[in-house]
Short mmCIF file of C-alpha atoms (C1' of nucleotides) in Angstrom, two decimals:
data_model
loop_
_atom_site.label_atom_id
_atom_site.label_comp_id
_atom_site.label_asym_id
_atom_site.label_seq_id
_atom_site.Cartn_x
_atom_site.Cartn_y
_atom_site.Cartn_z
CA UNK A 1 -3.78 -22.10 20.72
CA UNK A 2 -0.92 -19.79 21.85
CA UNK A 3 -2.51 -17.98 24.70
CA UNK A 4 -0.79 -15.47 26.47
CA UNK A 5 -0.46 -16.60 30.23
CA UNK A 6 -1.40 -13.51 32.66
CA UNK A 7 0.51 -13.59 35.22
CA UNK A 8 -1.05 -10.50 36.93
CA UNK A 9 -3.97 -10.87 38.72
CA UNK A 10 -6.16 -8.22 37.25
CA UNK A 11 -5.18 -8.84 33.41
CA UNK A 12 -6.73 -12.37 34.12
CA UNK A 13 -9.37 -11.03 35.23
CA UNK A 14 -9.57 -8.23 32.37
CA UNK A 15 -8.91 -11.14 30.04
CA UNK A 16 -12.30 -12.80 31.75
CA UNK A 17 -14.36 -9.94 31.70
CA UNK A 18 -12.96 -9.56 27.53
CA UNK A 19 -14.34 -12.70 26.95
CA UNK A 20 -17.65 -12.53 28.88
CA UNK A 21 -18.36 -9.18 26.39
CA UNK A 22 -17.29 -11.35 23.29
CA UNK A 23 -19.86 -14.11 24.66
CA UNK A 24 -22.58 -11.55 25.62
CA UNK A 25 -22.85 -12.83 28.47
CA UNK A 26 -22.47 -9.04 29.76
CA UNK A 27 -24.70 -6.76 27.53
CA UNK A 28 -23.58 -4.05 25.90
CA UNK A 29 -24.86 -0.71 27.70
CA UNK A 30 -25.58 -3.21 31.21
CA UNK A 31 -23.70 -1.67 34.57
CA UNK A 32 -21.03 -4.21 35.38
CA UNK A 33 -21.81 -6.08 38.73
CA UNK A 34 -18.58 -5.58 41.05
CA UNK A 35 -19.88 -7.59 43.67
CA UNK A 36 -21.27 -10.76 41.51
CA UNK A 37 -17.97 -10.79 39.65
CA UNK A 38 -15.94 -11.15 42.35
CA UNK A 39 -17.60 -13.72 43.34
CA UNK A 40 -17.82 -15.48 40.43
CA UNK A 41 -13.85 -15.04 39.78
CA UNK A 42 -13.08 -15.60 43.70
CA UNK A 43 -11.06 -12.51 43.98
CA UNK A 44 -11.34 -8.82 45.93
CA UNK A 45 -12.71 -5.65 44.54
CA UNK A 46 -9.04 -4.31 43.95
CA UNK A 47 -7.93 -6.61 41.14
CA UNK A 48 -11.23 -6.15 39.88
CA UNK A 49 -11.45 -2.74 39.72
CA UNK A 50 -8.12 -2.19 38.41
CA UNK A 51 -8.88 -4.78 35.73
CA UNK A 52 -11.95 -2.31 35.10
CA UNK A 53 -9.75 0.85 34.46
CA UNK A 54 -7.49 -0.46 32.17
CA UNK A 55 -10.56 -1.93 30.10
CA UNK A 56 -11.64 1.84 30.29
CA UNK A 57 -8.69 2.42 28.78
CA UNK A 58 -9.44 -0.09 25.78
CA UNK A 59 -12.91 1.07 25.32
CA UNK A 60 -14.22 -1.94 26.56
CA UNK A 61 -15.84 -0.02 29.75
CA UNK A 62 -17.17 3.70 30.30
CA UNK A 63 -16.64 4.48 33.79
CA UNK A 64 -19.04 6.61 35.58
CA UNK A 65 -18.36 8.45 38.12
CA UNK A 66 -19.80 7.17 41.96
CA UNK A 67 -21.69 4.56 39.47
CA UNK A 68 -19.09 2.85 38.33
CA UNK A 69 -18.36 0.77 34.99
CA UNK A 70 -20.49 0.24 32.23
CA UNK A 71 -20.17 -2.36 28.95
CA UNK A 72 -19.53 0.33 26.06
CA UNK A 73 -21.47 -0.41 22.99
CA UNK A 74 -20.57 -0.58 19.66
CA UNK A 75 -21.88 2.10 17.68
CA UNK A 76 -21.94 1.72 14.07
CA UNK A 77 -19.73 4.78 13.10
CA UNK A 78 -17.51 3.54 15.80
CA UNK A 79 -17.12 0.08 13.90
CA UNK A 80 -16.35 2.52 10.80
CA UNK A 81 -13.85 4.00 12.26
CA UNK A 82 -12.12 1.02 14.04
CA UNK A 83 -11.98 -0.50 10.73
CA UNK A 84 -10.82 2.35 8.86
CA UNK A 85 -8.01 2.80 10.91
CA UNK A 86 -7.07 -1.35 10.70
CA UNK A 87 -7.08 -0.89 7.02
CA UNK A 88 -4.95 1.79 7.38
CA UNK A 89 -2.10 -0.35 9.70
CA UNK A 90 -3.41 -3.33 7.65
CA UNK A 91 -2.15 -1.34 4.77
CA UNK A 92 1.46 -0.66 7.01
CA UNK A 93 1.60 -4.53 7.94
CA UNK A 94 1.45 -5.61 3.90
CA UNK A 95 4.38 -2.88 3.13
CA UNK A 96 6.36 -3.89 5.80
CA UNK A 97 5.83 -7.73 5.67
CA UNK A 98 6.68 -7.73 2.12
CA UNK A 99 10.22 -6.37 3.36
CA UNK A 100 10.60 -8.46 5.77
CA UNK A 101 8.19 -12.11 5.85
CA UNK A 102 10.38 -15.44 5.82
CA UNK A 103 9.50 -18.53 3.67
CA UNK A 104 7.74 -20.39 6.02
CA UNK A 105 5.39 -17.60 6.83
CA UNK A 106 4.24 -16.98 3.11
CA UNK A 107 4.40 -20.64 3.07
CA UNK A 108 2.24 -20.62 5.63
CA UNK A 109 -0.25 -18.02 4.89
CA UNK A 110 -0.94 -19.55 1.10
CA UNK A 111 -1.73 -22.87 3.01
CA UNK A 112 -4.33 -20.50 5.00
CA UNK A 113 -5.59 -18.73 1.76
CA UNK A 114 -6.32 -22.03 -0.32
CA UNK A 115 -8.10 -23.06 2.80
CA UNK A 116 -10.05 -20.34 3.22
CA UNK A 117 -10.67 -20.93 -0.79
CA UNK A 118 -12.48 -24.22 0.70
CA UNK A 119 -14.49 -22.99 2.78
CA UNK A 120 -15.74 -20.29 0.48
CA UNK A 121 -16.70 -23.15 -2.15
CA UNK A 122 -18.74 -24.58 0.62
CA UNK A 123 -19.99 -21.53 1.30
CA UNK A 124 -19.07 -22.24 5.76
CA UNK A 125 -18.86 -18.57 6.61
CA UNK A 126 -17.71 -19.37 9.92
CA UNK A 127 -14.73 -21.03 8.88
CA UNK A 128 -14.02 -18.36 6.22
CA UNK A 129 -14.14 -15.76 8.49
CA UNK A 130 -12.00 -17.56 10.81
CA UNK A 131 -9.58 -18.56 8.09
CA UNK A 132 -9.56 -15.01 6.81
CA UNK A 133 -8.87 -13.52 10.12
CA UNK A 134 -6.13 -15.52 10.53
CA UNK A 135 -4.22 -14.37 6.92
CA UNK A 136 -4.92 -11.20 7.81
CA UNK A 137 -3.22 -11.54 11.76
CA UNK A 138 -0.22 -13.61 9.74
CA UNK A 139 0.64 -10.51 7.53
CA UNK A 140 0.53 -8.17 10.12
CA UNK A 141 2.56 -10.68 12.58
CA UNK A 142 5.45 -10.38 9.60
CA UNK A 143 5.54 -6.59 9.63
CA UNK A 144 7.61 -6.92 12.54
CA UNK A 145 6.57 -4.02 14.15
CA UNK A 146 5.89 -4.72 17.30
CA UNK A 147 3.91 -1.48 17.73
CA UNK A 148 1.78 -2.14 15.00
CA UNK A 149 0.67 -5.92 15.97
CA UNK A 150 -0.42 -4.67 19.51
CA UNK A 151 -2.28 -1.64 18.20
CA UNK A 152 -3.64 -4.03 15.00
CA UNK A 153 -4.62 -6.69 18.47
CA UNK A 154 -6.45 -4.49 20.38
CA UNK A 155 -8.64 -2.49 18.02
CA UNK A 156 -9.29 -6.03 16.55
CA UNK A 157 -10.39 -7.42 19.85
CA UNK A 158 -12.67 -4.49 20.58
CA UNK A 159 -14.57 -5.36 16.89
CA UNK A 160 -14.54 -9.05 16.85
CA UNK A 161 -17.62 -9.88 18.46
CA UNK A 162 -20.05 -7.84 15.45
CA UNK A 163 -17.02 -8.69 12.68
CA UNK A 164 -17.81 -13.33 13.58
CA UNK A 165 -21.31 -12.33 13.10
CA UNK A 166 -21.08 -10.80 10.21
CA UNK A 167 -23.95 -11.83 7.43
CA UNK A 168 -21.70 -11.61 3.63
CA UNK A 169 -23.57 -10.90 1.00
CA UNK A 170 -22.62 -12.98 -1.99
CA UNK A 171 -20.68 -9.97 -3.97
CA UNK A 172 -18.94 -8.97 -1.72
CA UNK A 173 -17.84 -12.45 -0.69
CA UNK A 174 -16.53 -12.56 -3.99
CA UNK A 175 -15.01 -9.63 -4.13
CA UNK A 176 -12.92 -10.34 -1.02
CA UNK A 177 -11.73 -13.79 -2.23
CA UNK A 178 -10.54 -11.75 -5.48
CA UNK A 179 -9.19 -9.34 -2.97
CA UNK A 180 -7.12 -12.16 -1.54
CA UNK A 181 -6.05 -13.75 -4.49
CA UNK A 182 -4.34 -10.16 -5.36
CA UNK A 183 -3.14 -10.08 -1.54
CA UNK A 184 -1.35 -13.15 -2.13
CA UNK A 185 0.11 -13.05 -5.41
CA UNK A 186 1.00 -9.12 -4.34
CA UNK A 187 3.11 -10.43 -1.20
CA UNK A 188 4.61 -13.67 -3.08
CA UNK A 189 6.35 -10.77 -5.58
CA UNK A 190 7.02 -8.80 -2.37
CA UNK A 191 5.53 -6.00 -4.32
CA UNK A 192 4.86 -3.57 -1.04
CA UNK A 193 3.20 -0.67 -3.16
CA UNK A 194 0.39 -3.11 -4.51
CA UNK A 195 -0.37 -5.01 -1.34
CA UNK A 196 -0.23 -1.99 0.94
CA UNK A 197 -2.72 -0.44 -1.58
CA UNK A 198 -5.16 -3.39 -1.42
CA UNK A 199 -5.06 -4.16 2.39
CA UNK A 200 -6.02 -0.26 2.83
CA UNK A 201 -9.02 -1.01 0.69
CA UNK A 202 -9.82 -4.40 1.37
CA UNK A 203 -10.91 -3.84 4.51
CA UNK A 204 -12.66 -0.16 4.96
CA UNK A 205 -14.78 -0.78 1.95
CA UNK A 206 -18.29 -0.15 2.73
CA UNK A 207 -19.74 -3.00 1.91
CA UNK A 208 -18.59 -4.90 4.64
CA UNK A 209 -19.30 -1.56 7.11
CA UNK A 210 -23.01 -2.13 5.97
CA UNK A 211 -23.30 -6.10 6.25
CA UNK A 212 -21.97 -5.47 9.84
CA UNK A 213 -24.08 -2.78 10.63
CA UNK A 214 -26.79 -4.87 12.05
CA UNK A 215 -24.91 -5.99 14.72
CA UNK A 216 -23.84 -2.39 15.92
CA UNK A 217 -25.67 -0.08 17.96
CA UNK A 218 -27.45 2.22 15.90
CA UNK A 219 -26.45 5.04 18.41
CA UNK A 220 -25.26 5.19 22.22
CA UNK A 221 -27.74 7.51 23.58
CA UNK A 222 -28.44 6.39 27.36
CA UNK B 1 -4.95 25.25 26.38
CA UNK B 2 -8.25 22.98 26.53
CA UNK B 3 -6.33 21.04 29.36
CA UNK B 4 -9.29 17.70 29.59
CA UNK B 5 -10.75 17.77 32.94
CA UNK B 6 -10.08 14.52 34.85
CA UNK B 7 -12.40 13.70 36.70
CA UNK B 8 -11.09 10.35 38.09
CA UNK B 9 -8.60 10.20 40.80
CA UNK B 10 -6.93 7.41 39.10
CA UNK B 11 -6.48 9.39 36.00
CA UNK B 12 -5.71 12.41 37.71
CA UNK B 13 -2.69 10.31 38.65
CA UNK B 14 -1.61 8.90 35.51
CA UNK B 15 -1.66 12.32 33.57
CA UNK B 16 1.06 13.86 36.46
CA UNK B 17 2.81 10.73 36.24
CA UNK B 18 2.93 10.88 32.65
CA UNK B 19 4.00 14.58 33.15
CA UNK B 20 6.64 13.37 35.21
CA UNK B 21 7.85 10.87 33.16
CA UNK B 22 7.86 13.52 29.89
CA UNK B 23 10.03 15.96 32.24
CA UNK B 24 12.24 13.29 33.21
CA UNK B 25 11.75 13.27 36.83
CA UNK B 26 10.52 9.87 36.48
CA UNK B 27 13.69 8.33 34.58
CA UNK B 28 13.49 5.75 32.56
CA UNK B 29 14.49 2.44 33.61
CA UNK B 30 13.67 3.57 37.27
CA UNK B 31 11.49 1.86 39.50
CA UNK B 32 8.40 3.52 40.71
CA UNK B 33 8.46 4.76 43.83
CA UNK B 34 4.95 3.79 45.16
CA UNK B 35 5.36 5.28 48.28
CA UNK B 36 6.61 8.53 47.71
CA UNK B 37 4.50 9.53 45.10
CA UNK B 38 1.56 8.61 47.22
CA UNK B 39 2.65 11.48 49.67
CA UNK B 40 3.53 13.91 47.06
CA UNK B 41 0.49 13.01 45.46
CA UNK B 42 -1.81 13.34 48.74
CA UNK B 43 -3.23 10.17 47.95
CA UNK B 44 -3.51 6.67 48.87
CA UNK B 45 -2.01 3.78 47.35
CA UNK B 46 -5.09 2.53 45.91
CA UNK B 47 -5.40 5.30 43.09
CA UNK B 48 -1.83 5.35 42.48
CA UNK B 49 -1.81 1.67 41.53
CA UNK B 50 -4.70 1.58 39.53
CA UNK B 51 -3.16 4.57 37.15
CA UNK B 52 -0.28 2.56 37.15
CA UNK B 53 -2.12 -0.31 35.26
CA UNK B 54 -3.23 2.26 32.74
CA UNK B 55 0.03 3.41 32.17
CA UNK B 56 1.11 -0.34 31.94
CA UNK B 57 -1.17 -0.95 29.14
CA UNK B 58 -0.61 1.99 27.27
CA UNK B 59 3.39 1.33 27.17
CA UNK B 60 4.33 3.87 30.31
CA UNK B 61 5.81 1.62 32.27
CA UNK B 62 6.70 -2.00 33.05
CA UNK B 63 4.72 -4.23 35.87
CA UNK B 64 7.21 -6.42 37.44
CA UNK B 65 6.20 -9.31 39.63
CA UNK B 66 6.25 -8.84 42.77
CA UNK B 67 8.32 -5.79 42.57
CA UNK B 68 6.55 -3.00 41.28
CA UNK B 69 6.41 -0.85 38.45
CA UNK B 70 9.38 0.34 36.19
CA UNK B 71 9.53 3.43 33.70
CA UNK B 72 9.71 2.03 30.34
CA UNK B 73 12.77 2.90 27.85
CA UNK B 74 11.80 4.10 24.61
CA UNK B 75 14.27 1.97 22.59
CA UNK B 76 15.09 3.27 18.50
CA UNK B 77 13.31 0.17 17.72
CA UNK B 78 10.06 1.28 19.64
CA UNK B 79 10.20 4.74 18.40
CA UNK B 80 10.82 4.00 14.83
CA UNK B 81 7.94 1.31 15.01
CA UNK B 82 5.81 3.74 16.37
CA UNK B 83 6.55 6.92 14.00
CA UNK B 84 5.86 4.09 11.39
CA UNK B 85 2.35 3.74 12.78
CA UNK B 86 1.86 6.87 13.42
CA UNK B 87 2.78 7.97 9.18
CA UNK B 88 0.07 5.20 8.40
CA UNK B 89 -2.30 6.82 10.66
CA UNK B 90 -1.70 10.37 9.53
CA UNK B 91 -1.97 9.02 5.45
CA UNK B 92 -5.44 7.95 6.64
CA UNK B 93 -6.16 11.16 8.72
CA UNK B 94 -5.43 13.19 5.47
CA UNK B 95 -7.41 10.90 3.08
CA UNK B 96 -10.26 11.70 5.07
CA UNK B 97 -9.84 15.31 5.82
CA UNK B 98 -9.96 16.14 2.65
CA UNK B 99 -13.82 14.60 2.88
CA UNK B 100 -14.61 16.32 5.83
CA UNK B 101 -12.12 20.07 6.55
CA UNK B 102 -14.13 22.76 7.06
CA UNK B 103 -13.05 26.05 5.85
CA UNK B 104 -12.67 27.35 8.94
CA UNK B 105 -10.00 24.27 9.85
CA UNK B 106 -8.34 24.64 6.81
CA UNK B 107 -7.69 28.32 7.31
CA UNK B 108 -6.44 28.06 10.70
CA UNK B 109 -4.17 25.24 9.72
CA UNK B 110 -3.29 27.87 6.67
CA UNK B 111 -2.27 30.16 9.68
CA UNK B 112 -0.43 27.33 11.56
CA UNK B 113 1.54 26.79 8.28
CA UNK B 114 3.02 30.28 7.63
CA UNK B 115 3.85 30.65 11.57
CA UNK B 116 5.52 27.80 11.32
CA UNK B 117 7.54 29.17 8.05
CA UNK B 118 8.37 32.18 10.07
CA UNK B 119 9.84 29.70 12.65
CA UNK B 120 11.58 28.21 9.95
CA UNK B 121 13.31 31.16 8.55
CA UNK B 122 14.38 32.36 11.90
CA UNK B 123 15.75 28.80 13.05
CA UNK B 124 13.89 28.57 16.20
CA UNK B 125 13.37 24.87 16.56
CA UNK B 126 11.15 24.52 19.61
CA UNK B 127 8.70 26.70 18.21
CA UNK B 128 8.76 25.30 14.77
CA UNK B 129 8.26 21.92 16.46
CA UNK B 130 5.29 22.96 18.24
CA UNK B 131 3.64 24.73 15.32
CA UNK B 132 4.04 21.29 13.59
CA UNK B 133 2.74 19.07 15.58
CA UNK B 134 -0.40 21.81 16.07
CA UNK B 135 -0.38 21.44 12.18
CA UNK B 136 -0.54 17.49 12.01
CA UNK B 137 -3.15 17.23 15.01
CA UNK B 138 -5.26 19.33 13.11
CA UNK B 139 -5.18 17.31 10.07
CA UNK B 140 -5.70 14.50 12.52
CA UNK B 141 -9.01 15.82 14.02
CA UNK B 142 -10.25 17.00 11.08
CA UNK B 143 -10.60 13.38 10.14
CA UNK B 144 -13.38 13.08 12.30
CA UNK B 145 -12.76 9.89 13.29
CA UNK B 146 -12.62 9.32 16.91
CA UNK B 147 -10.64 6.16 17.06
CA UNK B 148 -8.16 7.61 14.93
CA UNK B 149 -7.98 10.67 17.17
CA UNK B 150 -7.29 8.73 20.21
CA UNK B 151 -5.04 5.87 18.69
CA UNK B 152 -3.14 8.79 17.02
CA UNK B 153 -2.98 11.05 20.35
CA UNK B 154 -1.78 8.11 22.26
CA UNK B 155 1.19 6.89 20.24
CA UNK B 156 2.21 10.56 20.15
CA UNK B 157 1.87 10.98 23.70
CA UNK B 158 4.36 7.67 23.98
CA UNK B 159 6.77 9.22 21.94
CA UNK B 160 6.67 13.36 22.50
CA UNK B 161 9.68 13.32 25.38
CA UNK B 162 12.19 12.44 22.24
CA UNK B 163 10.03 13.86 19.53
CA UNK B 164 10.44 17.72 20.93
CA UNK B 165 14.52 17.42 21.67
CA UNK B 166 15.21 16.20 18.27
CA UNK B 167 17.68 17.70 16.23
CA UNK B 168 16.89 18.38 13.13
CA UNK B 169 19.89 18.66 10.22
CA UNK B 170 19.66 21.10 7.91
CA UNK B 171 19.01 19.31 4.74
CA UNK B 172 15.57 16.93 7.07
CA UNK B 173 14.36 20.24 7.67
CA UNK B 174 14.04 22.07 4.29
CA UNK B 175 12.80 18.69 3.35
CA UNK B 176 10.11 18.52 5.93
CA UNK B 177 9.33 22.05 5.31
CA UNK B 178 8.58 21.26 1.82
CA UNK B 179 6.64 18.27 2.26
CA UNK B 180 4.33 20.93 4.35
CA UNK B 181 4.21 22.71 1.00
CA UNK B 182 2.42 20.01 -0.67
CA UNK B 183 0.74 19.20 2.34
CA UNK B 184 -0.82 22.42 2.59
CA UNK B 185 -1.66 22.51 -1.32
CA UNK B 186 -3.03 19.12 -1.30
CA UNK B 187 -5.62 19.91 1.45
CA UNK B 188 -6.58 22.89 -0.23
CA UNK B 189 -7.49 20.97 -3.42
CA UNK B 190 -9.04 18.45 -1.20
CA UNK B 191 -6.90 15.74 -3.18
CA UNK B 192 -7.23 12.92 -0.74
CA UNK B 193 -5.44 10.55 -3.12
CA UNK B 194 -1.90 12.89 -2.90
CA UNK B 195 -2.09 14.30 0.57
CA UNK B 196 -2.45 10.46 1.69
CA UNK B 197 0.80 9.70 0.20
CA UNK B 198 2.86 12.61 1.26
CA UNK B 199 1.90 12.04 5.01
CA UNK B 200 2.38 8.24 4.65
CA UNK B 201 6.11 9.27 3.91
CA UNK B 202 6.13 12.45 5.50
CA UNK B 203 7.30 11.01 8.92
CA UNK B 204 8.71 8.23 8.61
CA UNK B 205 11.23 9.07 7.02
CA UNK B 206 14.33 7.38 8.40
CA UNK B 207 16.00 10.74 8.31
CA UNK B 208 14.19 12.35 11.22
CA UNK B 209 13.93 8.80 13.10
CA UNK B 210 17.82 8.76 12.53
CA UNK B 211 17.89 12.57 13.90
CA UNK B 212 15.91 11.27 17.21
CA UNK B 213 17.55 8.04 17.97
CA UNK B 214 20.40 9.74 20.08
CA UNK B 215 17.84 10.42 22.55
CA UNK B 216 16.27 6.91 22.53
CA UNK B 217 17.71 4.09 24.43
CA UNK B 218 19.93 1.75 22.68
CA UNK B 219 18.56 -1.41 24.12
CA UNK B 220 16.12 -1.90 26.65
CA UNK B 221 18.50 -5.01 28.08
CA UNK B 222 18.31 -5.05 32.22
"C1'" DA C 1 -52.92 7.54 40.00
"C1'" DT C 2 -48.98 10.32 39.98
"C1'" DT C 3 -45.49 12.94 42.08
"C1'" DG C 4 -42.42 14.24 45.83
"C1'" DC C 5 -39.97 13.13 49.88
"C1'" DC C 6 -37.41 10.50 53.16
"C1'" DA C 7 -35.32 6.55 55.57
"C1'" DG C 8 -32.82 2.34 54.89
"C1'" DA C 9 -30.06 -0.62 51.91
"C1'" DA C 10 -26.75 -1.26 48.56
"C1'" DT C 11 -22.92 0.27 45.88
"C1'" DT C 12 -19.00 2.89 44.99
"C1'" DG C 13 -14.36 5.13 45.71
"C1'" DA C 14 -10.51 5.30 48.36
"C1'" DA C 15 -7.85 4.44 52.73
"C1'" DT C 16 -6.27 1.01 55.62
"C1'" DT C 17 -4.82 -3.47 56.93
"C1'" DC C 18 -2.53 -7.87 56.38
"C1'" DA C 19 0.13 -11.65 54.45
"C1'" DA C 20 3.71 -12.81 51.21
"C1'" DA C 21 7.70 -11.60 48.77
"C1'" DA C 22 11.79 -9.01 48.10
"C1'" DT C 23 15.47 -6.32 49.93
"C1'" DA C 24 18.63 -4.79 53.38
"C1'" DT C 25 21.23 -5.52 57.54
"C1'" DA C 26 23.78 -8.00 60.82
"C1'" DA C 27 26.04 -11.99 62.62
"C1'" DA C 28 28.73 -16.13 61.94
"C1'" DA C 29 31.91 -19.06 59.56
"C1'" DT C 30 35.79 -19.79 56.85
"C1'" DA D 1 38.57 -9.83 55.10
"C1'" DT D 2 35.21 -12.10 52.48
"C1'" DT D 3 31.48 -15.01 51.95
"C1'" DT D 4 27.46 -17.16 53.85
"C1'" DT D 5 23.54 -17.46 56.56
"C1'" DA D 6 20.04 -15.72 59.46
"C1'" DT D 7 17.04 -12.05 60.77
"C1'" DA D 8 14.81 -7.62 60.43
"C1'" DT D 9 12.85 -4.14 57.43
"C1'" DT D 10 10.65 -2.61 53.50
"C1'" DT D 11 7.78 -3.18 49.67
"C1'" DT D 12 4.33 -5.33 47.16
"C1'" DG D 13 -0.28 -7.49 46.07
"C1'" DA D 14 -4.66 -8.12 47.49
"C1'" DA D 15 -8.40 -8.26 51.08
"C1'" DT D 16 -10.80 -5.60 54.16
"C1'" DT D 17 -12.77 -1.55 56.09
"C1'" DC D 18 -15.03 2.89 56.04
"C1'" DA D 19 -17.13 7.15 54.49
"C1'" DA D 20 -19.74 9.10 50.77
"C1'" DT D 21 -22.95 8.58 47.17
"C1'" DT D 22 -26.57 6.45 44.75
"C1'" DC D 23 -30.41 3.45 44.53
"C1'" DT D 24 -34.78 1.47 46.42
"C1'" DG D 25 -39.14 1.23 48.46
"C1'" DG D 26 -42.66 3.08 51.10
"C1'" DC D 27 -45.46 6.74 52.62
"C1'" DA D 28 -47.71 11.18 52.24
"C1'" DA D 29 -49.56 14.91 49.55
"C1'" DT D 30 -51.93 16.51 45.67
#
DNA sequence: ATTGCCAGAATTGAATTCAAAATATAAAAT
DNA sequence: ATTTTATATTTTGAATTCAATTCTGGCAAT
C-alpha cells in the first residue's frame, strides 16, 4: 500500500532483514549470517551492521558480544506483555480518537468493520485478522498522537508474525466481533470512557494470549 | 546507583551522547559533530555512527541526508504526546502491580512516599522531583512486565531534560501530592481497578504539561 | 570412544580508506 | 561593492582493511 520509502541505506536493509523474520526465512534463535546477507542485499558490512544495532534496539536482534547478532525469539510471556501494553495505548488511541477522528475516518473504519463482519460469516480467518488489524491501526492512526502510533507500530511489528497465525477458537471469535460491535457503536457516540475501557480489554484478554501461545517460544533458554 | 554496564562500544557511545544531550552540551537543533566527538570519545567513527542510528530510532536525533545527524527538539506537541503515553502506560503498570507488589516493594515505595512529603513541605523541588519519579519507576517495575519496563524507561528517558526543570505552581503541586495520597492507599489495598485510574490521569494532566512547555520548543520548523 | 589440545580458517569489531556530496573560499564579472 | 562562478576543503556514507576473537577439524592422550 503506503510504504514508507527508506531513504537510508541501513533502514532498507533493517526493513529487509524485518521482513525475512516475519517470513521465517531467518529462524528465531539462528545467528544472523553477516557475510551471506551482504551478499544477498549487495551492500558492505557497515550498513549492515548498523541496520543490526538498531534492530537490537527493537528487540528484533540480541547482540552478542565478539559473536555477533542473533534472531530474538518470542517467548510467550513476552507476547503477554507486548500485548498488554498495546491494549493499554490501544485503550489511549480509542480516548483520544473519539476527541479527535474526522467523518471520513469513522466512515471509513465502519466500512472495515462490516467487512470484517463478512469474513467472520465465512469464517476466512485470514481476512478477518487482516481486516481486524486494520480497524484497530485506523483508531489508533486518529488519536493523533504521533508518539503513540510509532510506539503502537513497532511493538505491533515485533508480534505480528505469531498474532497472522493465530488459531481462534470459536468463542472467542465471537466474543471479539461483539467486542467490535461495542468498539464501533462506542466511537460513533464519541463516548471516550466506554471505548477506551473496551480496547484495554479487548485485546489483553487471555484468551487470545493462549490461542497464540503455540506459536511462541515456550522459553528462551540457549 | 545500579549504573547498567555497557558492554558495547556502540552503546557506550549513545548513553554519553544521550548524557550530553540531557546536560545540554549537545543543543538541540545542532548538528552532530562527528568528528569531534570521535576524539573526545577516543574512538573511531565507526562506533560513533552506529550509536547514532540508535539514537535515531529512539527519537535522539535527526539523520539528515547526506549531512549528518541533528539533535532533535522536543516540541510541546512531542512532549505532551509522550506524557500521554506514558499516563496510559503507568494506568497499566499500576493495574498490574497491584497483582504482583511484594511487601517489601510496597514498603520501600511507602518510604519513597513520606520522603517525598518531607520534600514537599520544605519546597525543595529537585528533590521532590527525584523522589517521584523513584516512586513511579517503582510502580513501573513492580509490574513485572518487561516490555512495559523498557517502553516506559525509554519515553522517560526522551523526555527527563524538561521533565526535571519544570516548574511546578502551587495549586499542580498540592494536587499531584494528593493524587500520591490515593496512589499510595490504592496500592496498599491492592485495588487495581482505582490505582489504574488515578495514574491514567495522574500525569497527564494538562496542568503539569502546561507547567513544562516553556522549556519545550515551540516548533520544530528549520 | 571420549576428551583435551592446538593449528588453521572464519567471523567479528573497529579503524582506515575512498568516492560522492556538501560547504567554504577565492576569483571573476557586472 | 555585490553577485556569480569556479575551485578547494571538509564532511559524509559506505567499502575495505586489519587485529582480535571465536569456531572448526584433526591429532594425541587416556
Amino acid at each position: 500500500m503506503d510504504k514508507i520509502k527508506q531513504n537510508t541505506l541501513h533502514g532498507e536493509v533493517a526493513a529487509r532483514i524485518r521482513d525475512m523474520i516475519d517470513a521465517g526465512t531467518l529462524a528465531p534463535g539462528s545467528r544472523v549470517p553477516e557475510k551471506q546477507l551482504c551478499e544477498q542485499f549487495g551492500v558492505s558490512r557497515t550498513p549492515l551492521r548498523e541496520a543490526l544495532k538498531v534492530l537490537a534496539s527493537e528487540g528484533f536482534v540480541e547482540l552478542l558480544p565478539n559473536r555477533g547478532a542473533r534472531i530474538s525469539k518470542l517467548t510467550i510471556d513476552t507476547l503477554q506483555h507486548t500485548l498488554e501494553v498495546m491494549s493499554a495505548l490501544e485503550g489511549l488511541s480509542g480516548e483520544l480518537a473519539c476527541a479527535h477522528i474526522s467523518e471520513a475516518e469513522l466512515a471509513n473504519i465502519e466500512a472495515l468493520h462490516y467487512q470484517m463482519l463478512a469474513y467472520y460469516k465465512n469464517t476466512n480467518m485470514a481476512e478477518y485478522l487482516l481486516t481486524n488489524q486494520q480497524i484497530h491501526e485506523a483508531i489508533v492512526v486518529a488519536s493523533r498522537n504521533d508518539v503513540l502510533i510509532d510506539v503502537y507500530k513497532s511493538l505491533n511489528q515485533r508480534v505480528r508474525r505469531v498474532r497472522f497465525s493465530a488459531e481462534l477458537s470459536r468463542e472467542y471469535w465471537a466474543k471479539a466481533v461483539q467486542d467490535h460491535e461495542d468498539i464501533i457503536a462506542a466511537l460513533r457516540r464519541r463516548d471516550s470512557e466506554a471505548l477506551g475501557q473496551i480496547l484495554r480489554r479487548h485485546l489483553s484478554d487471555k484468551v487470545e494470549v493462549s490461542s497464540l501461545a503455540g506459536m511462541a517460544e515456550q522459553k528462551n533458554l540457549p
